[in-house]
């Protein structure tokens, strides 16, 4: 089992690394999901995400219920990974079952050594970014 600390890692890059590990058959636990970052100007990222949240109703079926876009940081990161897997095929579904994503660090993983992939680090520190925790708070994720 691999425990990954998402603090300061770019969420998309982290999701692709985790997806590859899952497809190889490894069990992956991601902690501190709320500290992963999405690059871009805060206003633009939030507007883009809010557009996704608000446009879940379609012309063909205007009465559909429920928000289809996750608003909690752990579920946002889990959905990113799921979208990088062949989810409709049994191989992708089995891979997703091997993934656990947590907000913060649970007690059973406090003493475990955490890995932080270098490929997912934020390379240019001058780039603006939003953490998944801030994004979730701004789009109505509530207090998780």
PDB file of C-alpha atoms in Angstrom:
ATOM      1  CA  UNK A   1       0.000   0.000   0.000  1.00  0.00           C
ATOM      2  CA  UNK A   2       1.271   3.443  -0.970  1.00  0.00           C
ATOM      3  CA  UNK A   3       0.313   6.492   1.119  1.00  0.00           C
ATOM      4  CA  UNK A   4       0.590   9.767  -0.805  1.00  0.00           C
ATOM      5  CA  UNK A   5       0.532  13.186   0.824  1.00  0.00           C
ATOM      6  CA  UNK A   6      -1.212  15.586  -1.583  1.00  0.00           C
ATOM      7  CA  UNK A   7       0.041  18.758   0.108  1.00  0.00           C
ATOM      8  CA  UNK A   8       1.196  21.201  -2.577  1.00  0.00           C
ATOM      9  CA  UNK A   9       0.787  18.742  -5.462  1.00  0.00           C
ATOM     10  CA  UNK A  10      -1.011  19.655  -8.693  1.00  0.00           C
ATOM     11  CA  UNK A  11      -4.279  17.718  -8.619  1.00  0.00           C
ATOM     12  CA  UNK A  12      -4.361  16.692 -12.289  1.00  0.00           C
ATOM     13  CA  UNK A  13      -0.793  15.418 -12.317  1.00  0.00           C
ATOM     14  CA  UNK A  14      -1.379  13.585  -9.046  1.00  0.00           C
ATOM     15  CA  UNK A  15      -4.540  11.999 -10.444  1.00  0.00           C
ATOM     16  CA  UNK A  16      -2.723  10.660 -13.494  1.00  0.00           C
ATOM     17  CA  UNK A  17       0.071   9.176 -11.365  1.00  0.00           C
ATOM     18  CA  UNK A  18      -2.451   7.564  -9.010  1.00  0.00           C
ATOM     19  CA  UNK A  19      -4.482   6.182 -11.939  1.00  0.00           C
ATOM     20  CA  UNK A  20      -1.410   4.476 -13.391  1.00  0.00           C
ATOM     21  CA  UNK A  21      -0.554   2.971 -10.000  1.00  0.00           C
ATOM     22  CA  UNK A  22      -4.103   1.678  -9.578  1.00  0.00           C
ATOM     23  CA  UNK A  23      -4.080   0.047 -13.010  1.00  0.00           C
ATOM     24  CA  UNK A  24      -0.853  -1.748 -12.049  1.00  0.00           C
ATOM     25  CA  UNK A  25      -2.717  -3.311  -9.120  1.00  0.00           C
ATOM     26  CA  UNK A  26      -1.362  -1.230  -6.227  1.00  0.00           C
ATOM     27  CA  UNK A  27      -3.495  -0.014  -3.335  1.00  0.00           C
ATOM     28  CA  UNK A  28      -3.255   3.784  -2.991  1.00  0.00           C
ATOM     29  CA  UNK A  29      -4.246   6.042  -0.096  1.00  0.00           C
ATOM     30  CA  UNK A  30      -4.201   9.810  -0.646  1.00  0.00           C
ATOM     31  CA  UNK A  31      -4.206  12.003   2.473  1.00  0.00           C
ATOM     32  CA  UNK A  32      -4.574  15.802   2.774  1.00  0.00           C
ATOM     33  CA  UNK A  33      -6.700  15.996  -0.378  1.00  0.00           C
ATOM     34  CA  UNK A  34      -7.837  19.500   0.559  1.00  0.00           C
ATOM     35  CA  UNK A  35      -4.248  20.756   0.146  1.00  0.00           C
ATOM     36  CA  UNK A  36      -3.843  19.643  -3.489  1.00  0.00           C
ATOM     37  CA  UNK A  37      -3.792  22.567  -5.902  1.00  0.00           C
ATOM     38  CA  UNK A  38      -5.453  23.506  -9.187  1.00  0.00           C
ATOM     39  CA  UNK A  39      -3.379  25.969 -11.194  1.00  0.00           C
ATOM     40  CA  UNK A  40      -4.933  29.093 -12.639  1.00  0.00           C
ATOM     41  CA  UNK A  41      -6.304  32.374 -11.410  1.00  0.00           C
ATOM     42  CA  UNK A  42      -8.707  31.887  -8.526  1.00  0.00           C
ATOM     43  CA  UNK A  43     -11.634  33.689 -10.131  1.00  0.00           C
ATOM     44  CA  UNK A  44     -11.333  31.822 -13.414  1.00  0.00           C
ATOM     45  CA  UNK A  45     -11.042  28.384 -11.770  1.00  0.00           C
ATOM     46  CA  UNK A  46     -14.037  29.028  -9.516  1.00  0.00           C
ATOM     47  CA  UNK A  47     -16.158  30.368 -12.409  1.00  0.00           C
ATOM     48  CA  UNK A  48     -15.281  27.344 -14.548  1.00  0.00           C
ATOM     49  CA  UNK A  49     -16.193  24.943 -11.743  1.00  0.00           C
ATOM     50  CA  UNK A  50     -19.402  26.805 -10.882  1.00  0.00           C
ATOM     51  CA  UNK A  51     -20.414  26.598 -14.535  1.00  0.00           C
ATOM     52  CA  UNK A  52     -20.050  22.820 -14.327  1.00  0.00           C
ATOM     53  CA  UNK A  53     -22.065  22.739 -11.107  1.00  0.00           C
ATOM     54  CA  UNK A  54     -24.882  24.914 -12.413  1.00  0.00           C
ATOM     55  CA  UNK A  55     -25.263  23.281 -15.835  1.00  0.00           C
ATOM     56  CA  UNK A  56     -26.178  19.775 -14.689  1.00  0.00           C
ATOM     57  CA  UNK A  57     -29.710  20.228 -15.988  1.00  0.00           C
ATOM     58  CA  UNK A  58     -30.100  19.351 -19.669  1.00  0.00           C
ATOM     59  CA  UNK A  59     -32.522  20.387 -22.379  1.00  0.00           C
ATOM     60  CA  UNK A  60     -33.619  16.790 -22.879  1.00  0.00           C
ATOM     61  CA  UNK A  61     -34.335  16.075 -19.235  1.00  0.00           C
ATOM     62  CA  UNK A  62     -34.840  19.329 -17.298  1.00  0.00           C
ATOM     63  CA  UNK A  63     -36.226  17.654 -14.146  1.00  0.00           C
ATOM     64  CA  UNK A  64     -33.119  15.594 -13.353  1.00  0.00           C
ATOM     65  CA  UNK A  65     -32.233  15.648  -9.697  1.00  0.00           C
ATOM     66  CA  UNK A  66     -29.031  16.163  -7.814  1.00  0.00           C
ATOM     67  CA  UNK A  67     -25.738  17.888  -8.463  1.00  0.00           C
ATOM     68  CA  UNK A  68     -23.595  15.706 -10.683  1.00  0.00           C
ATOM     69  CA  UNK A  69     -20.377  17.537  -9.849  1.00  0.00           C
ATOM     70  CA  UNK A  70     -18.701  16.786  -6.497  1.00  0.00           C
ATOM     71  CA  UNK A  71     -18.118  19.664  -4.095  1.00  0.00           C
ATOM     72  CA  UNK A  72     -16.025  18.080  -1.328  1.00  0.00           C
ATOM     73  CA  UNK A  73     -12.240  18.106  -1.895  1.00  0.00           C
ATOM     74  CA  UNK A  74     -11.769  14.369  -1.367  1.00  0.00           C
ATOM     75  CA  UNK A  75     -14.539  13.492  -3.795  1.00  0.00           C
ATOM     76  CA  UNK A  76     -13.265  16.054  -6.342  1.00  0.00           C
ATOM     77  CA  UNK A  77      -9.866  14.344  -6.333  1.00  0.00           C
ATOM     78  CA  UNK A  78     -11.447  10.885  -6.473  1.00  0.00           C
ATOM     79  CA  UNK A  79     -13.514  11.945  -9.502  1.00  0.00           C
ATOM     80  CA  UNK A  80     -10.354  13.245 -11.210  1.00  0.00           C
ATOM     81  CA  UNK A  81      -8.761   9.830 -10.787  1.00  0.00           C
ATOM     82  CA  UNK A  82     -11.923   8.042 -11.923  1.00  0.00           C
ATOM     83  CA  UNK A  83     -12.014  10.084 -15.118  1.00  0.00           C
ATOM     84  CA  UNK A  84      -8.497   8.853 -15.934  1.00  0.00           C
ATOM     85  CA  UNK A  85      -9.472   5.192 -15.573  1.00  0.00           C
ATOM     86  CA  UNK A  86     -11.426   3.009 -18.008  1.00  0.00           C
ATOM     87  CA  UNK A  87     -14.298   3.150 -15.502  1.00  0.00           C
ATOM     88  CA  UNK A  88     -16.986   1.411 -17.565  1.00  0.00           C
ATOM     89  CA  UNK A  89     -14.760  -1.647 -17.924  1.00  0.00           C
ATOM     90  CA  UNK A  90     -14.294  -4.103 -15.032  1.00  0.00           C
ATOM     91  CA  UNK A  91     -10.560  -3.410 -14.912  1.00  0.00           C
ATOM     92  CA  UNK A  92     -11.144   0.289 -14.189  1.00  0.00           C
ATOM     93  CA  UNK A  93     -13.860  -0.364 -11.618  1.00  0.00           C
ATOM     94  CA  UNK A  94     -11.635  -2.802  -9.755  1.00  0.00           C
ATOM     95  CA  UNK A  95      -8.812  -0.264  -9.852  1.00  0.00           C
ATOM     96  CA  UNK A  96     -11.012   2.458  -8.361  1.00  0.00           C
ATOM     97  CA  UNK A  97     -11.950   0.172  -5.470  1.00  0.00           C
ATOM     98  CA  UNK A  98      -8.271   0.125  -4.469  1.00  0.00           C
ATOM     99  CA  UNK A  99      -8.253   3.931  -3.979  1.00  0.00           C
ATOM    100  CA  UNK A 100      -8.922   5.748  -0.700  1.00  0.00           C
ATOM    101  CA  UNK A 101      -8.889   9.552  -0.495  1.00  0.00           C
ATOM    102  CA  UNK A 102      -9.049  11.390   2.837  1.00  0.00           C
ATOM    103  CA  UNK A 103      -9.341  14.966   4.042  1.00  0.00           C
ATOM    104  CA  UNK A 104      -6.570  15.405   6.567  1.00  0.00           C
ATOM    105  CA  UNK A 105      -4.600  12.449   7.898  1.00  0.00           C
ATOM    106  CA  UNK A 106      -6.530   9.632   9.622  1.00  0.00           C
ATOM    107  CA  UNK A 107      -5.029   8.125  12.781  1.00  0.00           C
ATOM    108  CA  UNK A 108      -4.033   4.845  11.137  1.00  0.00           C
ATOM    109  CA  UNK A 109      -1.844   6.723   8.621  1.00  0.00           C
ATOM    110  CA  UNK A 110      -0.186   9.246  10.967  1.00  0.00           C
ATOM    111  CA  UNK A 111       2.845   7.048  11.649  1.00  0.00           C
ATOM    112  CA  UNK A 112       3.103   5.650   8.106  1.00  0.00           C
ATOM    113  CA  UNK A 113       5.762   7.102   5.819  1.00  0.00           C
ATOM    114  CA  UNK A 114       4.130   9.261   3.167  1.00  0.00           C
ATOM    115  CA  UNK A 115       5.335   9.566  -0.411  1.00  0.00           C
ATOM    116  CA  UNK A 116       5.142  12.742  -2.465  1.00  0.00           C
ATOM    117  CA  UNK A 117       5.760  12.211  -6.223  1.00  0.00           C
ATOM    118  CA  UNK A 118       8.167  14.734  -7.706  1.00  0.00           C
ATOM    119  CA  UNK A 119       6.348  14.735 -11.064  1.00  0.00           C
ATOM    120  CA  UNK A 120       3.222  16.176  -9.418  1.00  0.00           C
ATOM    121  CA  UNK A 121       4.929  19.037  -7.588  1.00  0.00           C
ATOM    122  CA  UNK A 122       4.141  22.621  -8.521  1.00  0.00           C
ATOM    123  CA  UNK A 123       7.174  23.513 -10.638  1.00  0.00           C
ATOM    124  CA  UNK A 124       6.691  27.266 -11.112  1.00  0.00           C
ATOM    125  CA  UNK A 125       5.996  28.961  -7.797  1.00  0.00           C
ATOM    126  CA  UNK A 126       4.915  32.182  -9.542  1.00  0.00           C
ATOM    127  CA  UNK A 127       1.841  30.504 -11.043  1.00  0.00           C
ATOM    128  CA  UNK A 128      -1.413  31.333  -9.296  1.00  0.00           C
ATOM    129  CA  UNK A 129      -3.361  28.423  -7.857  1.00  0.00           C
ATOM    130  CA  UNK A 130      -6.337  27.425  -5.733  1.00  0.00           C
ATOM    131  CA  UNK A 131      -6.311  24.547  -3.268  1.00  0.00           C
ATOM    132  CA  UNK A 132      -9.096  21.982  -3.485  1.00  0.00           C
ATOM    133  CA  UNK A 133     -10.208  23.004   0.007  1.00  0.00           C
ATOM    134  CA  UNK A 134     -10.630  26.630  -1.049  1.00  0.00           C
ATOM    135  CA  UNK A 135     -12.377  25.583  -4.269  1.00  0.00           C
ATOM    136  CA  UNK A 136     -14.782  23.380  -2.347  1.00  0.00           C
ATOM    137  CA  UNK A 137     -15.588  26.188   0.103  1.00  0.00           C
ATOM    138  CA  UNK A 138     -16.190  28.663  -2.740  1.00  0.00           C
ATOM    139  CA  UNK A 139     -18.508  26.369  -4.735  1.00  0.00           C
ATOM    140  CA  UNK A 140     -20.664  25.395  -1.794  1.00  0.00           C
ATOM    141  CA  UNK A 141     -18.969  22.283  -0.463  1.00  0.00           C
ATOM    142  CA  UNK A 142     -19.825  23.263   3.096  1.00  0.00           C
ATOM    143  CA  UNK A 143     -17.737  22.340   6.099  1.00  0.00           C
ATOM    144  CA  UNK A 144     -16.259  18.960   5.461  1.00  0.00           C
TER     145      UNK A 144
END
